[in-house]
Amino acid sequence: SNNSDGETFISADDLRINLWNLEISNQSFNILDVKPANMEDLTEVITSAEFHPTHCNMLAYSSSKGTIRLIDLRQSALCDNHSQLFEEHEAPGSRSFFTEIIASISDIKFGKDGRHILSRDYMTLKLWDINMDSGPVAT
Protein backbone atom coordinates (compact mmCIF):
# COMPACT_ATOMS: atom_id res chain seq x y z
CA SER A 1 0.00 0.00 0.00
CA ASN A 2 1.43 3.37 -1.02
CA ASN A 3 1.43 6.21 1.47
CA SER A 4 -0.07 9.62 0.71
CA ASP A 5 3.30 11.18 1.66
CA GLY A 6 4.67 9.91 -1.66
CA GLU A 7 7.82 8.63 0.07
CA THR A 8 6.89 5.37 1.80
CA PHE A 9 4.82 2.22 1.40
CA ILE A 10 4.01 -0.85 3.48
CA SER A 11 4.25 -4.54 2.74
CA ALA A 12 2.66 -7.27 4.84
CA ASP A 13 2.82 -11.02 5.22
CA ASP A 14 1.09 -13.30 7.73
CA LEU A 15 3.20 -12.15 10.67
CA ARG A 16 4.71 -8.74 9.92
CA ILE A 17 4.07 -5.31 8.45
CA ASN A 18 7.12 -3.49 7.12
CA LEU A 19 7.53 0.18 6.22
CA TRP A 20 9.69 0.96 3.19
CA ASN A 21 11.12 4.18 1.81
CA LEU A 22 10.96 4.47 -1.99
CA GLU A 23 14.55 5.79 -2.05
CA ILE A 24 16.01 2.90 0.01
CA SER A 25 15.25 -0.44 -1.65
CA ASN A 26 17.45 -2.71 0.48
CA GLN A 27 16.13 -1.83 3.96
CA SER A 28 12.74 -1.75 5.66
CA PHE A 29 11.50 -0.92 9.14
CA ASN A 30 9.35 -3.46 10.95
CA ILE A 31 6.31 -1.66 12.40
CA LEU A 32 4.31 -4.72 13.49
CA ASP A 33 5.32 -8.28 14.36
CA VAL A 34 2.68 -10.72 15.64
CA LYS A 35 5.01 -13.74 15.67
CA PRO A 36 4.94 -15.33 19.14
CA ALA A 37 8.11 -16.71 20.75
CA ASN A 38 6.64 -20.20 20.30
CA MET A 39 4.82 -20.72 16.99
CA GLU A 40 2.42 -23.12 18.73
CA ASP A 41 1.03 -20.05 20.52
CA LEU A 42 0.07 -18.37 17.23
CA THR A 43 -3.65 -17.49 17.37
CA GLU A 44 -4.08 -15.09 14.45
CA VAL A 45 -2.33 -13.83 11.33
CA ILE A 46 -2.35 -10.57 9.40
CA THR A 47 -4.58 -10.81 6.34
CA SER A 48 -4.43 -7.30 4.82
CA ALA A 49 -2.87 -3.88 5.43
CA GLU A 50 -3.43 -0.47 3.88
CA PHE A 51 -2.40 3.13 4.49
CA HIS A 52 -5.09 5.75 5.09
CA PRO A 53 -5.65 7.63 1.82
CA THR A 54 -5.10 11.13 3.24
CA HIS A 55 -3.47 10.81 6.71
CA CYS A 56 0.07 9.58 6.08
CA ASN A 57 0.57 8.52 9.72
CA MET A 58 -2.40 6.15 9.81
CA LEU A 59 -2.83 2.62 8.54
CA ALA A 60 -5.25 -0.24 9.09
CA TYR A 61 -4.72 -3.97 9.08
CA SER A 62 -7.04 -6.94 9.38
CA SER A 63 -6.64 -10.35 10.94
CA SER A 64 -7.78 -13.91 10.64
CA LYS A 65 -9.87 -13.37 13.80
CA GLY A 66 -12.13 -10.91 11.98
CA THR A 67 -10.71 -7.77 13.55
CA ILE A 68 -9.51 -4.52 12.01
CA ARG A 69 -6.96 -2.36 13.79
CA LEU A 70 -6.41 1.31 12.97
CA ILE A 71 -2.91 2.47 13.90
CA ASP A 72 -1.47 5.97 14.28
CA LEU A 73 2.29 5.82 13.67
CA ARG A 74 2.74 9.07 15.62
CA GLN A 75 1.86 7.22 18.85
CA SER A 76 4.59 4.61 18.52
CA ALA A 77 7.01 3.54 15.81
CA LEU A 78 6.46 -0.11 16.75
CA CYS A 79 2.73 -0.77 16.58
CA ASP A 80 2.30 -3.68 18.98
CA ASN A 81 -0.42 -1.67 20.72
CA HIS A 82 -3.18 -0.68 18.34
CA SER A 83 -4.94 2.63 18.61
CA GLN A 84 -8.44 1.52 17.64
CA LEU A 85 -10.05 -1.92 17.34
CA PHE A 86 -13.01 -2.72 15.09
CA GLU A 87 -14.82 -6.02 15.52
CA GLU A 88 -18.33 -7.36 15.41
CA HIS A 89 -19.36 -8.52 18.87
CA GLU A 90 -20.92 -11.96 19.19
CA ALA A 91 -22.92 -13.67 21.88
CA PRO A 92 -20.67 -15.48 24.39
CA GLY A 93 -20.22 -19.14 23.51
CA SER A 94 -21.40 -18.71 19.92
CA ARG A 95 -17.88 -18.81 18.45
CA SER A 96 -16.73 -22.14 17.05
CA PHE A 97 -13.95 -23.36 14.78
CA PHE A 98 -16.18 -22.83 11.74
CA THR A 99 -17.39 -19.34 12.70
CA GLU A 100 -13.74 -18.31 13.18
CA ILE A 101 -12.91 -19.47 9.65
CA ILE A 102 -15.89 -17.61 8.19
CA ALA A 103 -15.10 -14.44 10.20
CA SER A 104 -11.51 -14.21 8.91
CA ILE A 105 -11.18 -10.95 6.97
CA SER A 106 -9.52 -11.52 3.61
CA ASP A 107 -9.16 -7.88 2.53
CA ILE A 108 -9.78 -4.28 3.62
CA LYS A 109 -9.89 -1.04 1.64
CA PHE A 110 -10.30 2.56 2.77
CA GLY A 111 -12.92 4.68 1.04
CA LYS A 112 -11.52 7.63 -0.93
CA ASP A 113 -12.55 10.03 1.87
CA GLY A 114 -10.74 7.91 4.48
CA ARG A 115 -13.75 7.87 6.79
CA HIS A 116 -14.87 4.34 5.93
CA ILE A 117 -13.22 0.94 5.66
CA LEU A 118 -14.74 -1.83 3.57
CA SER A 119 -13.92 -5.35 4.75
CA ARG A 120 -14.54 -8.67 3.05
CA ASP A 121 -14.77 -12.04 4.77
CA TYR A 122 -15.96 -15.36 3.34
CA MET A 123 -19.65 -14.52 3.51
CA THR A 124 -20.10 -10.74 3.68
CA LEU A 125 -18.91 -7.25 2.91
CA LYS A 126 -18.96 -4.87 5.88
CA LEU A 127 -18.68 -1.10 5.92
CA TRP A 128 -17.04 0.45 8.98
CA ASP A 129 -16.99 4.11 10.02
CA ILE A 130 -13.59 4.85 11.59
CA ASN A 131 -15.32 7.15 14.09
CA MET A 132 -17.62 4.34 15.35
CA ASP A 133 -15.90 1.18 16.58
CA SER A 134 -19.05 -0.42 18.01
CA GLY A 135 -19.72 -2.42 14.84
CA PRO A 136 -20.14 -2.09 11.10
CA VAL A 137 -22.52 0.59 9.81
CA ALA A 138 -23.66 -1.72 6.99
CA THR A 139 -23.37 -5.39 6.08
PDB file of C-alpha atoms in Angstrom:
ATOM      1  CA  SER A   1       0.000   0.000   0.000  1.00  0.00           C
ATOM      2  CA  ASN A   2       1.425   3.373  -1.021  1.00  0.00           C
ATOM      3  CA  ASN A   3       1.434   6.211   1.469  1.00  0.00           C
ATOM      4  CA  SER A   4      -0.068   9.622   0.713  1.00  0.00           C
ATOM      5  CA  ASP A   5       3.297  11.181   1.658  1.00  0.00           C
ATOM      6  CA  GLY A   6       4.671   9.908  -1.663  1.00  0.00           C
ATOM      7  CA  GLU A   7       7.816   8.631   0.073  1.00  0.00           C
ATOM      8  CA  THR A   8       6.888   5.371   1.801  1.00  0.00           C
ATOM      9  CA  PHE A   9       4.824   2.217   1.400  1.00  0.00           C
ATOM     10  CA  ILE A  10       4.014  -0.855   3.478  1.00  0.00           C
ATOM     11  CA  SER A  11       4.248  -4.543   2.741  1.00  0.00           C
ATOM     12  CA  ALA A  12       2.656  -7.269   4.836  1.00  0.00           C
ATOM     13  CA  ASP A  13       2.819 -11.019   5.224  1.00  0.00           C
ATOM     14  CA  ASP A  14       1.091 -13.295   7.728  1.00  0.00           C
ATOM     15  CA  LEU A  15       3.198 -12.151  10.674  1.00  0.00           C
ATOM     16  CA  ARG A  16       4.707  -8.741   9.923  1.00  0.00           C
ATOM     17  CA  ILE A  17       4.068  -5.306   8.454  1.00  0.00           C
ATOM     18  CA  ASN A  18       7.125  -3.488   7.117  1.00  0.00           C
ATOM     19  CA  LEU A  19       7.532   0.181   6.222  1.00  0.00           C
ATOM     20  CA  TRP A  20       9.692   0.959   3.194  1.00  0.00           C
ATOM     21  CA  ASN A  21      11.123   4.182   1.806  1.00  0.00           C
ATOM     22  CA  LEU A  22      10.961   4.473  -1.986  1.00  0.00           C
ATOM     23  CA  GLU A  23      14.548   5.790  -2.049  1.00  0.00           C
ATOM     24  CA  ILE A  24      16.005   2.896   0.010  1.00  0.00           C
ATOM     25  CA  SER A  25      15.251  -0.436  -1.646  1.00  0.00           C
ATOM     26  CA  ASN A  26      17.453  -2.705   0.482  1.00  0.00           C
ATOM     27  CA  GLN A  27      16.133  -1.827   3.957  1.00  0.00           C
ATOM     28  CA  SER A  28      12.740  -1.746   5.659  1.00  0.00           C
ATOM     29  CA  PHE A  29      11.498  -0.916   9.144  1.00  0.00           C
ATOM     30  CA  ASN A  30       9.349  -3.463  10.951  1.00  0.00           C
ATOM     31  CA  ILE A  31       6.306  -1.660  12.402  1.00  0.00           C
ATOM     32  CA  LEU A  32       4.307  -4.722  13.490  1.00  0.00           C
ATOM     33  CA  ASP A  33       5.318  -8.280  14.356  1.00  0.00           C
ATOM     34  CA  VAL A  34       2.679 -10.718  15.638  1.00  0.00           C
ATOM     35  CA  LYS A  35       5.008 -13.744  15.666  1.00  0.00           C
ATOM     36  CA  PRO A  36       4.943 -15.326  19.140  1.00  0.00           C
ATOM     37  CA  ALA A  37       8.108 -16.706  20.754  1.00  0.00           C
ATOM     38  CA  ASN A  38       6.638 -20.196  20.303  1.00  0.00           C
ATOM     39  CA  MET A  39       4.821 -20.715  16.986  1.00  0.00           C
ATOM     40  CA  GLU A  40       2.420 -23.123  18.734  1.00  0.00           C
ATOM     41  CA  ASP A  41       1.026 -20.053  20.519  1.00  0.00           C
ATOM     42  CA  LEU A  42       0.068 -18.368  17.226  1.00  0.00           C
ATOM     43  CA  THR A  43      -3.653 -17.495  17.366  1.00  0.00           C
ATOM     44  CA  GLU A  44      -4.075 -15.094  14.446  1.00  0.00           C
ATOM     45  CA  VAL A  45      -2.328 -13.834  11.329  1.00  0.00           C
ATOM     46  CA  ILE A  46      -2.348 -10.569   9.400  1.00  0.00           C
ATOM     47  CA  THR A  47      -4.581 -10.807   6.335  1.00  0.00           C
ATOM     48  CA  SER A  48      -4.425  -7.304   4.819  1.00  0.00           C
ATOM     49  CA  ALA A  49      -2.870  -3.883   5.429  1.00  0.00           C
ATOM     50  CA  GLU A  50      -3.431  -0.473   3.884  1.00  0.00           C
ATOM     51  CA  PHE A  51      -2.400   3.130   4.493  1.00  0.00           C
ATOM     52  CA  HIS A  52      -5.091   5.747   5.094  1.00  0.00           C
ATOM     53  CA  PRO A  53      -5.654   7.632   1.817  1.00  0.00           C
ATOM     54  CA  THR A  54      -5.101  11.133   3.244  1.00  0.00           C
ATOM     55  CA  HIS A  55      -3.473  10.815   6.709  1.00  0.00           C
ATOM     56  CA  CYS A  56       0.066   9.579   6.077  1.00  0.00           C
ATOM     57  CA  ASN A  57       0.571   8.524   9.720  1.00  0.00           C
ATOM     58  CA  MET A  58      -2.401   6.153   9.813  1.00  0.00           C
ATOM     59  CA  LEU A  59      -2.829   2.617   8.540  1.00  0.00           C
ATOM     60  CA  ALA A  60      -5.246  -0.235   9.085  1.00  0.00           C
ATOM     61  CA  TYR A  61      -4.718  -3.973   9.076  1.00  0.00           C
ATOM     62  CA  SER A  62      -7.041  -6.941   9.378  1.00  0.00           C
ATOM     63  CA  SER A  63      -6.636 -10.347  10.941  1.00  0.00           C
ATOM     64  CA  SER A  64      -7.776 -13.914  10.643  1.00  0.00           C
ATOM     65  CA  LYS A  65      -9.868 -13.372  13.803  1.00  0.00           C
ATOM     66  CA  GLY A  66     -12.126 -10.915  11.975  1.00  0.00           C
ATOM     67  CA  THR A  67     -10.710  -7.770  13.550  1.00  0.00           C
ATOM     68  CA  ILE A  68      -9.508  -4.518  12.015  1.00  0.00           C
ATOM     69  CA  ARG A  69      -6.960  -2.356  13.794  1.00  0.00           C
ATOM     70  CA  LEU A  70      -6.409   1.311  12.970  1.00  0.00           C
ATOM     71  CA  ILE A  71      -2.907   2.473  13.896  1.00  0.00           C
ATOM     72  CA  ASP A  72      -1.470   5.966  14.283  1.00  0.00           C
ATOM     73  CA  LEU A  73       2.291   5.820  13.674  1.00  0.00           C
ATOM     74  CA  ARG A  74       2.740   9.071  15.620  1.00  0.00           C
ATOM     75  CA  GLN A  75       1.862   7.224  18.847  1.00  0.00           C
ATOM     76  CA  SER A  76       4.591   4.606  18.515  1.00  0.00           C
ATOM     77  CA  ALA A  77       7.012   3.543  15.806  1.00  0.00           C
ATOM     78  CA  LEU A  78       6.461  -0.110  16.751  1.00  0.00           C
ATOM     79  CA  CYS A  79       2.729  -0.770  16.578  1.00  0.00           C
ATOM     80  CA  ASP A  80       2.296  -3.684  18.975  1.00  0.00           C
ATOM     81  CA  ASN A  81      -0.419  -1.674  20.719  1.00  0.00           C
ATOM     82  CA  HIS A  82      -3.180  -0.683  18.339  1.00  0.00           C
ATOM     83  CA  SER A  83      -4.940   2.634  18.607  1.00  0.00           C
ATOM     84  CA  GLN A  84      -8.444   1.520  17.637  1.00  0.00           C
ATOM     85  CA  LEU A  85     -10.048  -1.925  17.338  1.00  0.00           C
ATOM     86  CA  PHE A  86     -13.010  -2.719  15.089  1.00  0.00           C
ATOM     87  CA  GLU A  87     -14.823  -6.017  15.523  1.00  0.00           C
ATOM     88  CA  GLU A  88     -18.329  -7.364  15.411  1.00  0.00           C
ATOM     89  CA  HIS A  89     -19.361  -8.518  18.866  1.00  0.00           C
ATOM     90  CA  GLU A  90     -20.922 -11.957  19.194  1.00  0.00           C
ATOM     91  CA  ALA A  91     -22.919 -13.671  21.881  1.00  0.00           C
ATOM     92  CA  PRO A  92     -20.671 -15.478  24.394  1.00  0.00           C
ATOM     93  CA  GLY A  93     -20.219 -19.136  23.511  1.00  0.00           C
ATOM     94  CA  SER A  94     -21.395 -18.711  19.918  1.00  0.00           C
ATOM     95  CA  ARG A  95     -17.885 -18.813  18.452  1.00  0.00           C
ATOM     96  CA  SER A  96     -16.734 -22.136  17.048  1.00  0.00           C
ATOM     97  CA  PHE A  97     -13.955 -23.357  14.783  1.00  0.00           C
ATOM     98  CA  PHE A  98     -16.185 -22.828  11.739  1.00  0.00           C
ATOM     99  CA  THR A  99     -17.385 -19.343  12.695  1.00  0.00           C
ATOM    100  CA  GLU A 100     -13.743 -18.310  13.182  1.00  0.00           C
ATOM    101  CA  ILE A 101     -12.908 -19.466   9.649  1.00  0.00           C
ATOM    102  CA  ILE A 102     -15.887 -17.608   8.189  1.00  0.00           C
ATOM    103  CA  ALA A 103     -15.097 -14.438  10.201  1.00  0.00           C
ATOM    104  CA  SER A 104     -11.514 -14.215   8.907  1.00  0.00           C
ATOM    105  CA  ILE A 105     -11.176 -10.951   6.968  1.00  0.00           C
ATOM    106  CA  SER A 106      -9.521 -11.519   3.612  1.00  0.00           C
ATOM    107  CA  ASP A 107      -9.160  -7.877   2.528  1.00  0.00           C
ATOM    108  CA  ILE A 108      -9.783  -4.277   3.618  1.00  0.00           C
ATOM    109  CA  LYS A 109      -9.892  -1.038   1.641  1.00  0.00           C
ATOM    110  CA  PHE A 110     -10.301   2.560   2.766  1.00  0.00           C
ATOM    111  CA  GLY A 111     -12.916   4.679   1.038  1.00  0.00           C
ATOM    112  CA  LYS A 112     -11.524   7.635  -0.926  1.00  0.00           C
ATOM    113  CA  ASP A 113     -12.547  10.030   1.872  1.00  0.00           C
ATOM    114  CA  GLY A 114     -10.737   7.911   4.485  1.00  0.00           C
ATOM    115  CA  ARG A 115     -13.754   7.870   6.788  1.00  0.00           C
ATOM    116  CA  HIS A 116     -14.872   4.344   5.930  1.00  0.00           C
ATOM    117  CA  ILE A 117     -13.218   0.936   5.662  1.00  0.00           C
ATOM    118  CA  LEU A 118     -14.742  -1.830   3.567  1.00  0.00           C
ATOM    119  CA  SER A 119     -13.917  -5.348   4.746  1.00  0.00           C
ATOM    120  CA  ARG A 120     -14.543  -8.668   3.055  1.00  0.00           C
ATOM    121  CA  ASP A 121     -14.771 -12.035   4.766  1.00  0.00           C
ATOM    122  CA  TYR A 122     -15.958 -15.358   3.344  1.00  0.00           C
ATOM    123  CA  MET A 123     -19.651 -14.517   3.512  1.00  0.00           C
ATOM    124  CA  THR A 124     -20.096 -10.738   3.683  1.00  0.00           C
ATOM    125  CA  LEU A 125     -18.915  -7.251   2.914  1.00  0.00           C
ATOM    126  CA  LYS A 126     -18.962  -4.869   5.882  1.00  0.00           C
ATOM    127  CA  LEU A 127     -18.681  -1.096   5.921  1.00  0.00           C
ATOM    128  CA  TRP A 128     -17.039   0.446   8.976  1.00  0.00           C
ATOM    129  CA  ASP A 129     -16.989   4.106  10.023  1.00  0.00           C
ATOM    130  CA  ILE A 130     -13.590   4.850  11.590  1.00  0.00           C
ATOM    131  CA  ASN A 131     -15.324   7.152  14.094  1.00  0.00           C
ATOM    132  CA  MET A 132     -17.617   4.336  15.348  1.00  0.00           C
ATOM    133  CA  ASP A 133     -15.895   1.178  16.576  1.00  0.00           C
ATOM    134  CA  SER A 134     -19.055  -0.419  18.014  1.00  0.00           C
ATOM    135  CA  GLY A 135     -19.723  -2.422  14.843  1.00  0.00           C
ATOM    136  CA  PRO A 136     -20.137  -2.086  11.097  1.00  0.00           C
ATOM    137  CA  VAL A 137     -22.517   0.588   9.808  1.00  0.00           C
ATOM    138  CA  ALA A 138     -23.664  -1.725   6.993  1.00  0.00           C
ATOM    139  CA  THR A 139     -23.374  -5.390   6.080  1.00  0.00           C
TER     140      THR A 139
END
